[in-house]
Structures are given as structure tokens and as C-alpha cells.
mmCIF file of C-alpha atoms in Angstrom:
data_model
loop_
_atom_site.group_PDB
_atom_site.id
_atom_site.type_symbol
_atom_site.label_atom_id
_atom_site.label_comp_id
_atom_site.label_asym_id
_atom_site.label_seq_id
_atom_site.Cartn_x
_atom_site.Cartn_y
_atom_site.Cartn_z
ATOM 1 C CA UNK F 1 25.833 69.003 -97.886
ATOM 2 C CA UNK F 2 27.192 66.441 -100.304
ATOM 3 C CA UNK F 3 25.337 68.670 -103.255
ATOM 4 C CA UNK F 4 27.728 71.893 -102.099
ATOM 5 C CA UNK F 5 30.386 69.783 -101.439
ATOM 6 C CA UNK F 6 30.259 68.452 -105.486
ATOM 7 C CA UNK F 7 29.702 72.173 -106.128
ATOM 8 C CA UNK F 8 32.556 73.820 -103.964
ATOM 9 C CA UNK F 9 35.181 71.191 -105.773
ATOM 10 C CA UNK F 10 34.081 72.470 -109.182
ATOM 11 C CA UNK F 11 34.193 76.202 -108.178
ATOM 12 C CA UNK F 12 37.953 75.796 -107.033
ATOM 13 C CA UNK F 13 39.083 73.508 -110.105
ATOM 14 C CA UNK F 14 37.930 76.463 -112.157
ATOM 15 C CA UNK F 15 39.454 78.924 -110.677
ATOM 16 C CA UNK F 16 42.756 77.525 -109.807
ATOM 17 C CA UNK F 17 42.496 76.355 -113.447
ATOM 18 C CA UNK F 18 41.802 79.964 -114.546
ATOM 19 C CA UNK F 19 44.765 81.550 -111.958
ATOM 20 C CA UNK F 20 47.102 79.569 -113.236
ATOM 21 C CA UNK F 21 46.806 80.712 -116.932
ATOM 22 C CA UNK F 22 49.447 83.775 -115.356
ATOM 23 C CA UNK F 23 51.780 82.231 -113.493
ATOM 24 C CA UNK F 24 54.183 84.407 -113.118
ATOM 25 C CA UNK F 25 51.828 86.059 -111.153
ATOM 26 C CA UNK F 26 52.575 83.491 -108.009
ATOM 27 C CA UNK F 27 56.361 84.864 -108.467
ATOM 28 C CA UNK F 28 54.933 88.335 -108.000
ATOM 29 C CA UNK F 29 53.037 87.649 -105.052
ATOM 30 C CA UNK F 30 55.495 85.581 -103.452
ATOM 31 C CA UNK F 31 57.931 88.452 -103.402
ATOM 32 C CA UNK F 32 55.073 91.165 -102.363
ATOM 33 C CA UNK F 33 54.199 89.080 -99.366
ATOM 34 C CA UNK F 34 57.758 88.406 -98.835
ATOM 35 C CA UNK F 35 58.625 92.398 -98.784
ATOM 36 C CA UNK F 36 55.508 92.550 -96.194
ATOM 37 C CA UNK F 37 56.094 89.957 -93.789
ATOM 38 C CA UNK F 38 60.440 91.860 -93.921
ATOM 39 C CA UNK F 39 58.529 95.213 -93.144
ATOM 40 C CA UNK F 40 56.436 93.595 -90.028
ATOM 41 C CA UNK F 41 59.576 91.580 -88.748
ATOM 42 C CA UNK F 42 61.502 95.577 -89.053
ATOM 43 C CA UNK F 43 58.745 96.916 -87.171
ATOM 44 C CA UNK F 44 58.760 94.465 -84.261
ATOM 45 C CA UNK F 45 62.794 94.296 -84.537
ATOM 46 C CA UNK F 46 62.589 98.460 -83.622
ATOM 47 C CA UNK F 47 61.039 97.541 -80.380
ATOM 48 C CA UNK F 48 62.873 94.648 -79.138
ATOM 49 C CA UNK F 49 66.105 96.092 -80.416
ATOM 50 C CA UNK F 50 67.132 97.293 -77.477
ATOM 51 C CA UNK F 51 65.988 94.825 -74.790
ATOM 52 C CA UNK F 52 63.005 96.330 -74.538
ATOM 53 C CA UNK F 53 60.043 94.069 -74.460
ATOM 54 C CA UNK F 54 55.878 93.828 -74.456
ATOM 55 C CA UNK F 55 54.700 93.322 -71.139
ATOM 56 C CA UNK F 56 54.852 89.222 -70.851
ATOM 57 C CA UNK F 57 56.086 88.575 -74.696
ATOM 58 C CA UNK F 58 59.109 87.617 -75.453
ATOM 59 C CA UNK F 59 60.821 88.088 -79.025
ATOM 60 C CA UNK F 60 60.260 84.227 -80.371
ATOM 61 C CA UNK F 61 56.214 85.000 -78.649
ATOM 62 C CA UNK F 62 55.766 88.124 -80.806
ATOM 63 C CA UNK F 63 56.675 86.271 -83.529
ATOM 64 C CA UNK F 64 53.988 84.011 -83.252
ATOM 65 C CA UNK F 65 51.407 86.705 -83.212
ATOM 66 C CA UNK F 66 52.770 87.761 -86.264
ATOM 67 C CA UNK F 67 52.930 84.498 -87.529
ATOM 68 C CA UNK F 68 49.242 84.327 -87.361
ATOM 69 C CA UNK F 69 48.745 87.806 -88.143
ATOM 70 C CA UNK F 70 50.447 86.173 -91.364
ATOM 71 C CA UNK F 71 48.464 83.128 -92.279
ATOM 72 C CA UNK F 72 45.236 85.375 -91.165
ATOM 73 C CA UNK F 73 46.388 87.690 -94.587
ATOM 74 C CA UNK F 74 46.922 84.295 -96.592
ATOM 75 C CA UNK F 75 43.461 83.217 -95.841
ATOM 76 C CA UNK F 76 41.867 86.373 -96.578
ATOM 77 C CA UNK F 77 43.852 86.983 -99.531
ATOM 78 C CA UNK F 78 42.935 83.480 -100.948
ATOM 79 C CA UNK F 79 39.239 83.122 -100.154
ATOM 80 C CA UNK F 80 37.952 85.902 -98.698
ATOM 81 C CA UNK F 81 38.750 89.361 -100.892
ATOM 82 C CA UNK F 82 38.524 87.083 -104.544
ATOM 83 C CA UNK F 83 34.797 86.589 -103.602
ATOM 84 C CA UNK F 84 33.450 89.235 -100.977
ATOM 85 C CA UNK F 85 35.060 92.340 -102.869
ATOM 86 C CA UNK F 86 32.973 91.293 -105.927
ATOM 87 C CA UNK F 87 29.459 91.778 -104.241
ATOM 88 C CA UNK F 88 29.779 95.279 -104.976
ATOM 89 C CA UNK F 89 30.165 94.479 -108.861
ATOM 90 C CA UNK F 90 27.136 91.937 -108.779
ATOM 91 C CA UNK F 91 24.978 94.782 -107.649
ATOM 92 C CA UNK F 92 26.501 97.049 -109.878
ATOM 93 C CA UNK F 93 26.328 95.082 -113.263
ATOM 94 C CA UNK F 94 22.988 93.486 -111.871
ATOM 95 C CA UNK F 95 24.934 90.082 -111.837
ATOM 96 C CA UNK F 96 23.259 89.632 -108.844
ATOM 97 C CA UNK F 97 20.167 88.273 -110.205
ATOM 98 C CA UNK F 98 21.834 85.401 -112.421
ATOM 99 C CA UNK F 99 23.438 84.092 -108.791
ATOM 100 C CA UNK F 100 19.781 84.529 -106.769
ATOM 101 C CA UNK F 101 18.086 82.470 -109.476
ATOM 102 C CA UNK F 102 20.724 79.314 -108.825
ATOM 103 C CA UNK F 103 19.667 76.573 -106.778
ATOM 104 C CA UNK F 104 21.564 77.125 -104.454
ATOM 105 C CA UNK F 105 22.381 79.678 -101.012
ATOM 106 C CA UNK F 106 23.369 82.840 -102.607
ATOM 107 C CA UNK F 107 26.057 83.100 -99.421
ATOM 108 C CA UNK F 108 27.536 80.052 -100.330
ATOM 109 C CA UNK F 109 27.646 80.944 -103.909
ATOM 110 C CA UNK F 110 28.937 84.590 -103.162
ATOM 111 C CA UNK F 111 31.245 83.079 -100.662
ATOM 112 C CA UNK F 112 33.118 80.202 -102.181
ATOM 113 C CA UNK F 113 32.574 80.723 -106.244
ATOM 114 C CA UNK F 114 36.221 81.456 -106.496
ATOM 115 C CA UNK F 115 39.833 81.277 -104.470
ATOM 116 C CA UNK F 116 43.032 82.981 -105.421
ATOM 117 C CA UNK F 117 45.994 81.182 -105.027
ATOM 118 C CA UNK F 118 48.149 83.997 -104.942
ATOM 119 C CA UNK F 119 47.429 84.112 -101.104
ATOM 120 C CA UNK F 120 49.466 81.207 -100.564
ATOM 121 C CA UNK F 121 52.862 82.852 -100.117
ATOM 122 C CA UNK F 122 51.178 84.474 -96.929
ATOM 123 C CA UNK F 123 49.580 81.011 -95.775
ATOM 124 C CA UNK F 124 53.516 79.322 -96.023
ATOM 125 C CA UNK F 125 55.609 82.103 -94.603
ATOM 126 C CA UNK F 126 53.056 82.368 -91.703
ATOM 127 C CA UNK F 127 53.053 78.932 -90.786
ATOM 128 C CA UNK F 128 57.076 78.871 -90.833
ATOM 129 C CA UNK F 129 57.375 81.630 -88.799
ATOM 130 C CA UNK F 130 54.893 79.744 -86.262
ATOM 131 C CA UNK F 131 57.022 77.485 -86.297
ATOM 132 C CA UNK F 132 60.652 78.780 -86.224
ATOM 133 C CA UNK F 133 59.034 80.416 -83.243
ATOM 134 C CA UNK F 134 57.892 77.441 -81.690
ATOM 135 C CA UNK F 135 60.886 75.599 -81.886
ATOM 136 C CA UNK F 136 62.836 78.382 -80.274
ATOM 137 C CA UNK F 137 59.912 78.190 -77.349
ATOM 138 C CA UNK F 138 60.277 74.201 -77.702
ATOM 139 C CA UNK F 139 56.322 73.921 -78.165
ATOM 140 C CA UNK F 140 55.109 70.597 -78.680
ATOM 141 C CA UNK F 141 52.343 69.501 -81.187
ATOM 142 C CA UNK F 142 50.083 69.694 -79.179
ATOM 143 C CA UNK F 143 49.953 72.923 -78.793
ATOM 144 C CA UNK F 144 49.560 73.397 -82.299
ATOM 145 C CA UNK F 145 46.612 71.348 -82.501
ATOM 146 C CA UNK F 146 44.549 73.178 -79.928
ATOM 147 C CA UNK F 147 45.533 76.993 -81.267
ATOM 148 C CA UNK F 148 43.603 75.499 -84.611
ATOM 149 C CA UNK F 149 40.388 75.684 -82.814
ATOM 150 C CA UNK F 150 40.746 79.546 -81.695
ATOM 151 C CA UNK F 151 42.591 80.290 -85.248
ATOM 152 C CA UNK F 152 39.605 78.607 -86.993
ATOM 153 C CA UNK F 153 36.890 80.999 -85.040
ATOM 154 C CA UNK F 154 39.443 83.589 -86.239
ATOM 155 C CA UNK F 155 38.521 83.004 -89.874
ATOM 156 C CA UNK F 156 35.007 82.787 -89.334
ATOM 157 C CA UNK F 157 34.360 86.164 -87.180
ATOM 158 C CA UNK F 158 36.959 87.909 -90.011
ATOM 159 C CA UNK F 159 34.512 86.097 -92.600
ATOM 160 C CA UNK F 160 31.661 87.340 -91.184
ATOM 161 C CA UNK F 161 32.516 91.303 -90.579
ATOM 162 C CA UNK F 162 33.690 91.143 -93.829
ATOM 163 C CA UNK F 163 30.230 89.974 -95.988
ATOM 164 C CA UNK F 164 28.297 92.350 -93.797
ATOM 165 C CA UNK F 165 30.142 94.979 -95.297
ATOM 166 C CA UNK F 166 29.929 93.549 -98.236
ATOM 167 C CA UNK F 167 26.195 93.070 -98.118
ATOM 168 C CA UNK F 168 25.875 96.550 -96.865
ATOM 169 C CA UNK F 169 26.845 97.434 -100.911
ATOM 170 C CA UNK F 170 22.763 96.973 -101.647
ATOM 171 C CA UNK F 171 22.502 100.343 -99.928
ATOM 172 C CA UNK F 172 25.763 101.495 -99.984
ATOM 173 C CA UNK F 173 27.509 101.058 -103.704
ATOM 174 C CA UNK F 174 30.888 102.562 -102.620
ATOM 175 C CA UNK F 175 30.940 99.763 -99.419
ATOM 176 C CA UNK F 176 34.275 98.473 -100.784
ATOM 177 C CA UNK F 177 36.205 101.669 -99.182
ATOM 178 C CA UNK F 178 34.812 100.249 -95.730
ATOM 179 C CA UNK F 179 36.220 96.626 -96.467
ATOM 180 C CA UNK F 180 39.729 98.527 -96.807
ATOM 181 C CA UNK F 181 39.263 100.614 -93.557
ATOM 182 C CA UNK F 182 38.736 96.856 -92.126
ATOM 183 C CA UNK F 183 41.556 95.225 -93.522
ATOM 184 C CA UNK F 184 43.067 98.839 -92.240
ATOM 185 C CA UNK F 185 42.131 98.115 -88.764
ATOM 186 C CA UNK F 186 42.964 94.727 -88.728
ATOM 187 C CA UNK F 187 46.784 95.601 -89.001
ATOM 188 C CA UNK F 188 46.546 95.755 -85.595
ATOM 189 C CA UNK F 189 46.840 92.315 -85.152
ATOM 190 C CA UNK F 190 50.372 92.052 -86.170
ATOM 191 C CA UNK F 191 51.553 92.761 -82.845
ATOM 192 C CA UNK F 192 50.306 91.382 -79.137
ATOM 193 C CA UNK F 193 47.456 93.701 -77.969
ATOM 194 C CA UNK F 194 49.656 94.799 -74.738
ATOM 195 C CA UNK F 195 51.651 96.852 -77.232
ATOM 196 C CA UNK F 196 48.732 99.292 -77.116
ATOM 197 C CA UNK F 197 47.580 101.654 -74.706
ATOM 198 C CA UNK F 198 44.445 100.641 -72.699
ATOM 199 C CA UNK F 199 41.941 102.498 -74.487
ATOM 200 C CA UNK F 200 43.066 100.905 -77.840
ATOM 201 C CA UNK F 201 43.286 97.003 -76.670
ATOM 202 C CA UNK F 202 39.245 97.689 -75.292
ATOM 203 C CA UNK F 203 38.471 99.020 -79.070
ATOM 204 C CA UNK F 204 40.584 96.175 -80.504
ATOM 205 C CA UNK F 205 39.013 93.377 -78.373
ATOM 206 C CA UNK F 206 35.666 94.538 -77.564
ATOM 207 C CA UNK F 207 34.572 96.902 -81.068
ATOM 208 C CA UNK F 208 36.687 95.767 -83.873
ATOM 209 C CA UNK F 209 37.792 91.733 -82.191
ATOM 210 C CA UNK F 210 41.307 91.641 -83.905
ATOM 211 C CA UNK F 211 42.715 90.603 -80.094
ATOM 212 C CA UNK F 212 40.455 87.039 -81.376
ATOM 213 C CA UNK F 213 41.810 86.790 -84.273
ATOM 214 C CA UNK F 214 45.799 86.827 -83.097
ATOM 215 C CA UNK F 215 46.627 87.375 -79.609
ATOM 216 C CA UNK F 216 43.918 84.625 -77.959
ATOM 217 C CA UNK F 217 45.093 81.942 -80.451
ATOM 218 C CA UNK F 218 48.481 83.029 -80.171
ATOM 219 C CA UNK F 219 48.139 82.443 -76.200
ATOM 220 C CA UNK F 220 46.687 79.010 -76.716
ATOM 221 C CA UNK F 221 49.883 77.861 -78.813
ATOM 222 C CA UNK F 222 51.968 79.169 -76.166
ATOM 223 C CA UNK F 223 49.914 77.296 -73.024
ATOM 224 C CA UNK F 224 48.642 80.399 -71.351
ATOM 225 C CA UNK F 225 45.540 80.883 -73.136
ATOM 226 C CA UNK F 226 42.549 80.902 -70.953
ATOM 227 C CA UNK F 227 39.581 78.713 -71.506
ATOM 228 C CA UNK F 228 36.957 81.798 -71.024
ATOM 229 C CA UNK F 229 38.262 83.695 -74.132
ATOM 230 C CA UNK F 230 38.558 80.766 -75.907
ATOM 231 C CA UNK F 231 34.682 80.659 -75.402
ATOM 232 C CA UNK F 232 34.105 84.019 -76.216
ATOM 233 C CA UNK F 233 35.864 83.352 -79.446
ATOM 234 C CA UNK F 234 33.819 80.548 -79.880
ATOM 235 C CA UNK F 235 30.415 82.249 -78.985
ATOM 236 C CA UNK F 236 31.618 85.375 -81.089
ATOM 237 C CA UNK F 237 32.229 83.925 -84.281
ATOM 238 C CA UNK F 238 29.229 81.587 -84.172
ATOM 239 C CA UNK F 239 26.978 84.895 -83.248
ATOM 240 C CA UNK F 240 28.408 86.703 -86.238
ATOM 241 C CA UNK F 241 27.644 84.164 -88.696
ATOM 242 C CA UNK F 242 24.120 83.749 -88.026
ATOM 243 C CA UNK F 243 24.057 87.611 -88.136
ATOM 244 C CA UNK F 244 25.737 87.739 -91.406
ATOM 245 C CA UNK F 245 23.314 84.780 -92.934
ATOM 246 C CA UNK F 246 20.077 87.005 -91.494
ATOM 247 C CA UNK F 247 21.740 90.205 -92.381
ATOM 248 C CA UNK F 248 22.160 89.074 -96.113
ATOM 249 C CA UNK F 249 18.403 87.824 -95.463
ATOM 250 C CA UNK F 250 17.531 91.100 -94.686
ATOM 251 C CA UNK F 251 19.585 93.138 -96.825
ATOM 252 C CA UNK F 252 18.011 91.076 -100.327
ATOM 253 C CA UNK F 253 14.592 92.620 -99.011
ATOM 254 C CA UNK F 254 15.748 96.008 -100.357
ATOM 255 C CA UNK F 255 17.558 94.468 -103.321
ATOM 256 C CA UNK F 256 16.128 95.412 -106.919
ATOM 257 C CA UNK F 257 17.042 93.662 -109.799
ATOM 258 C CA UNK F 258 18.223 94.546 -113.144
ATOM 259 C CA UNK F 259 15.201 93.500 -114.812
ATOM 260 C CA UNK F 260 12.878 95.522 -112.653
#
């Protein structure tokens, strides 16, 4: 573990140094994130402007869900997209050979080799939205701390799903389009699950587990989360994490290297 931690530090220090050569990109990313958040707030406002509210979800409570969704977007842009979207390129160009030869886990290398600071604005804006809504709802520090557990489970779930899709590029080179479909489905997480009809709620809970990424953590922050849903989120995250590792080992059996 100590060796992996040192490797991770080297990876990220190098990545940040390279990205900061183009500092104007950070301003552009911040403006883009702000524009995306403004659009999300406007969409949510359209539901509440006439006094309508989602069942058992006030305006401030719905903002908590939106804030967690924005944090999730920042996590994806910072850690997942810069790494996992490159799996296809490694396979196409044959550079996956060099990754497999390294004396560390290839999944670890592919998942952590770089990061993008351009996702930081989403993280900051998401925290700001949650903090603002929490101040209006008079939430306590303990409420935020408890929510860190289901939020971490949500991060693991999203990572595992994304990595599994990326690993499928060993068979289907244009799998990048599927990851974009996943990102599109995750857009449903910007609103509480009760905003959708019953069939959609079932789909976004048991087929594509969007509910475990945003709504379940929001329920915990609001102090009305059920221990059963939190345990389910944890079991799902751990199961998917192990499944992603097993699926990667299985996929590598079908990988034909550039030199073969």
C-alpha cells in the first residue's frame, strides 16, 4: 500500500504540473460549470415557481440533491473521465501493452494515472449549494459527516460501472459511445427520485442505480435516511468494485497485444 501511495503522489503531481501550463482552461472550466449549474437551478425552479413541490421534498431539500449531483459531476470530471475514457485509446494504439508490463496493478494504473483540476469548480459549486441549502434547513455538522459514507459508496459505484464499460472496449472499440449514454442516464440524478413516474424510479434504482448516487445520500444529510438503503448502497458499491476487478481480469484473457 505504501508503494501504491507513493506512485499515486507521483502520478498526480505530474498531472497537475502538466495541466497548469494551460491555466486559462481553469477559468473556462469554471464558467462552464457555473453555466451548467445555472441551467440545473433554472430547471428545478420551473417545478417550484408556482408552489408545486416534489412529494416530501421542499425547495431547499431538492437543492441538496442537486448539490450532491454537482459534486458527483466534479468527481467524474476530475478523476474518472481523464483516466477511464483513455482505456479505448490504449487498446487502439497498443499502449496497453506497456501498462500491463508495469510492476503494479493495471487497473490501478488505468484508474489513477492522471487527474484533471478542471473538475474542481463543480466540486466547489456543489459544496456551496449543499452548504446553502443546509443553512436554510439548519442542518448540523453531524448530518454532513454521516452523508460522507453514502457519498463515498456513490463514488465507488460510479467508478465501477464506468470501468466495466471501459473494459468492454477490448471487444467493442467504440464503447466510448456507451459511456456517454451512462453519463446521460446519470443526469436523472439531479432531481429526487420521486420526481419520476414509478417505472422510471424502478429503472433508476434497480437497473441503473442513480438513486444510490444522489437521492440516498441526500436523505442521509436530511436526517431521514433509512439504514437499509445505506447498507444496500454499501453492498452495491463493494460488489461492483469486486466485479470490476474480476471483469478486467476476464477481459484481459481476450486482449491481443500490439506485438502479437
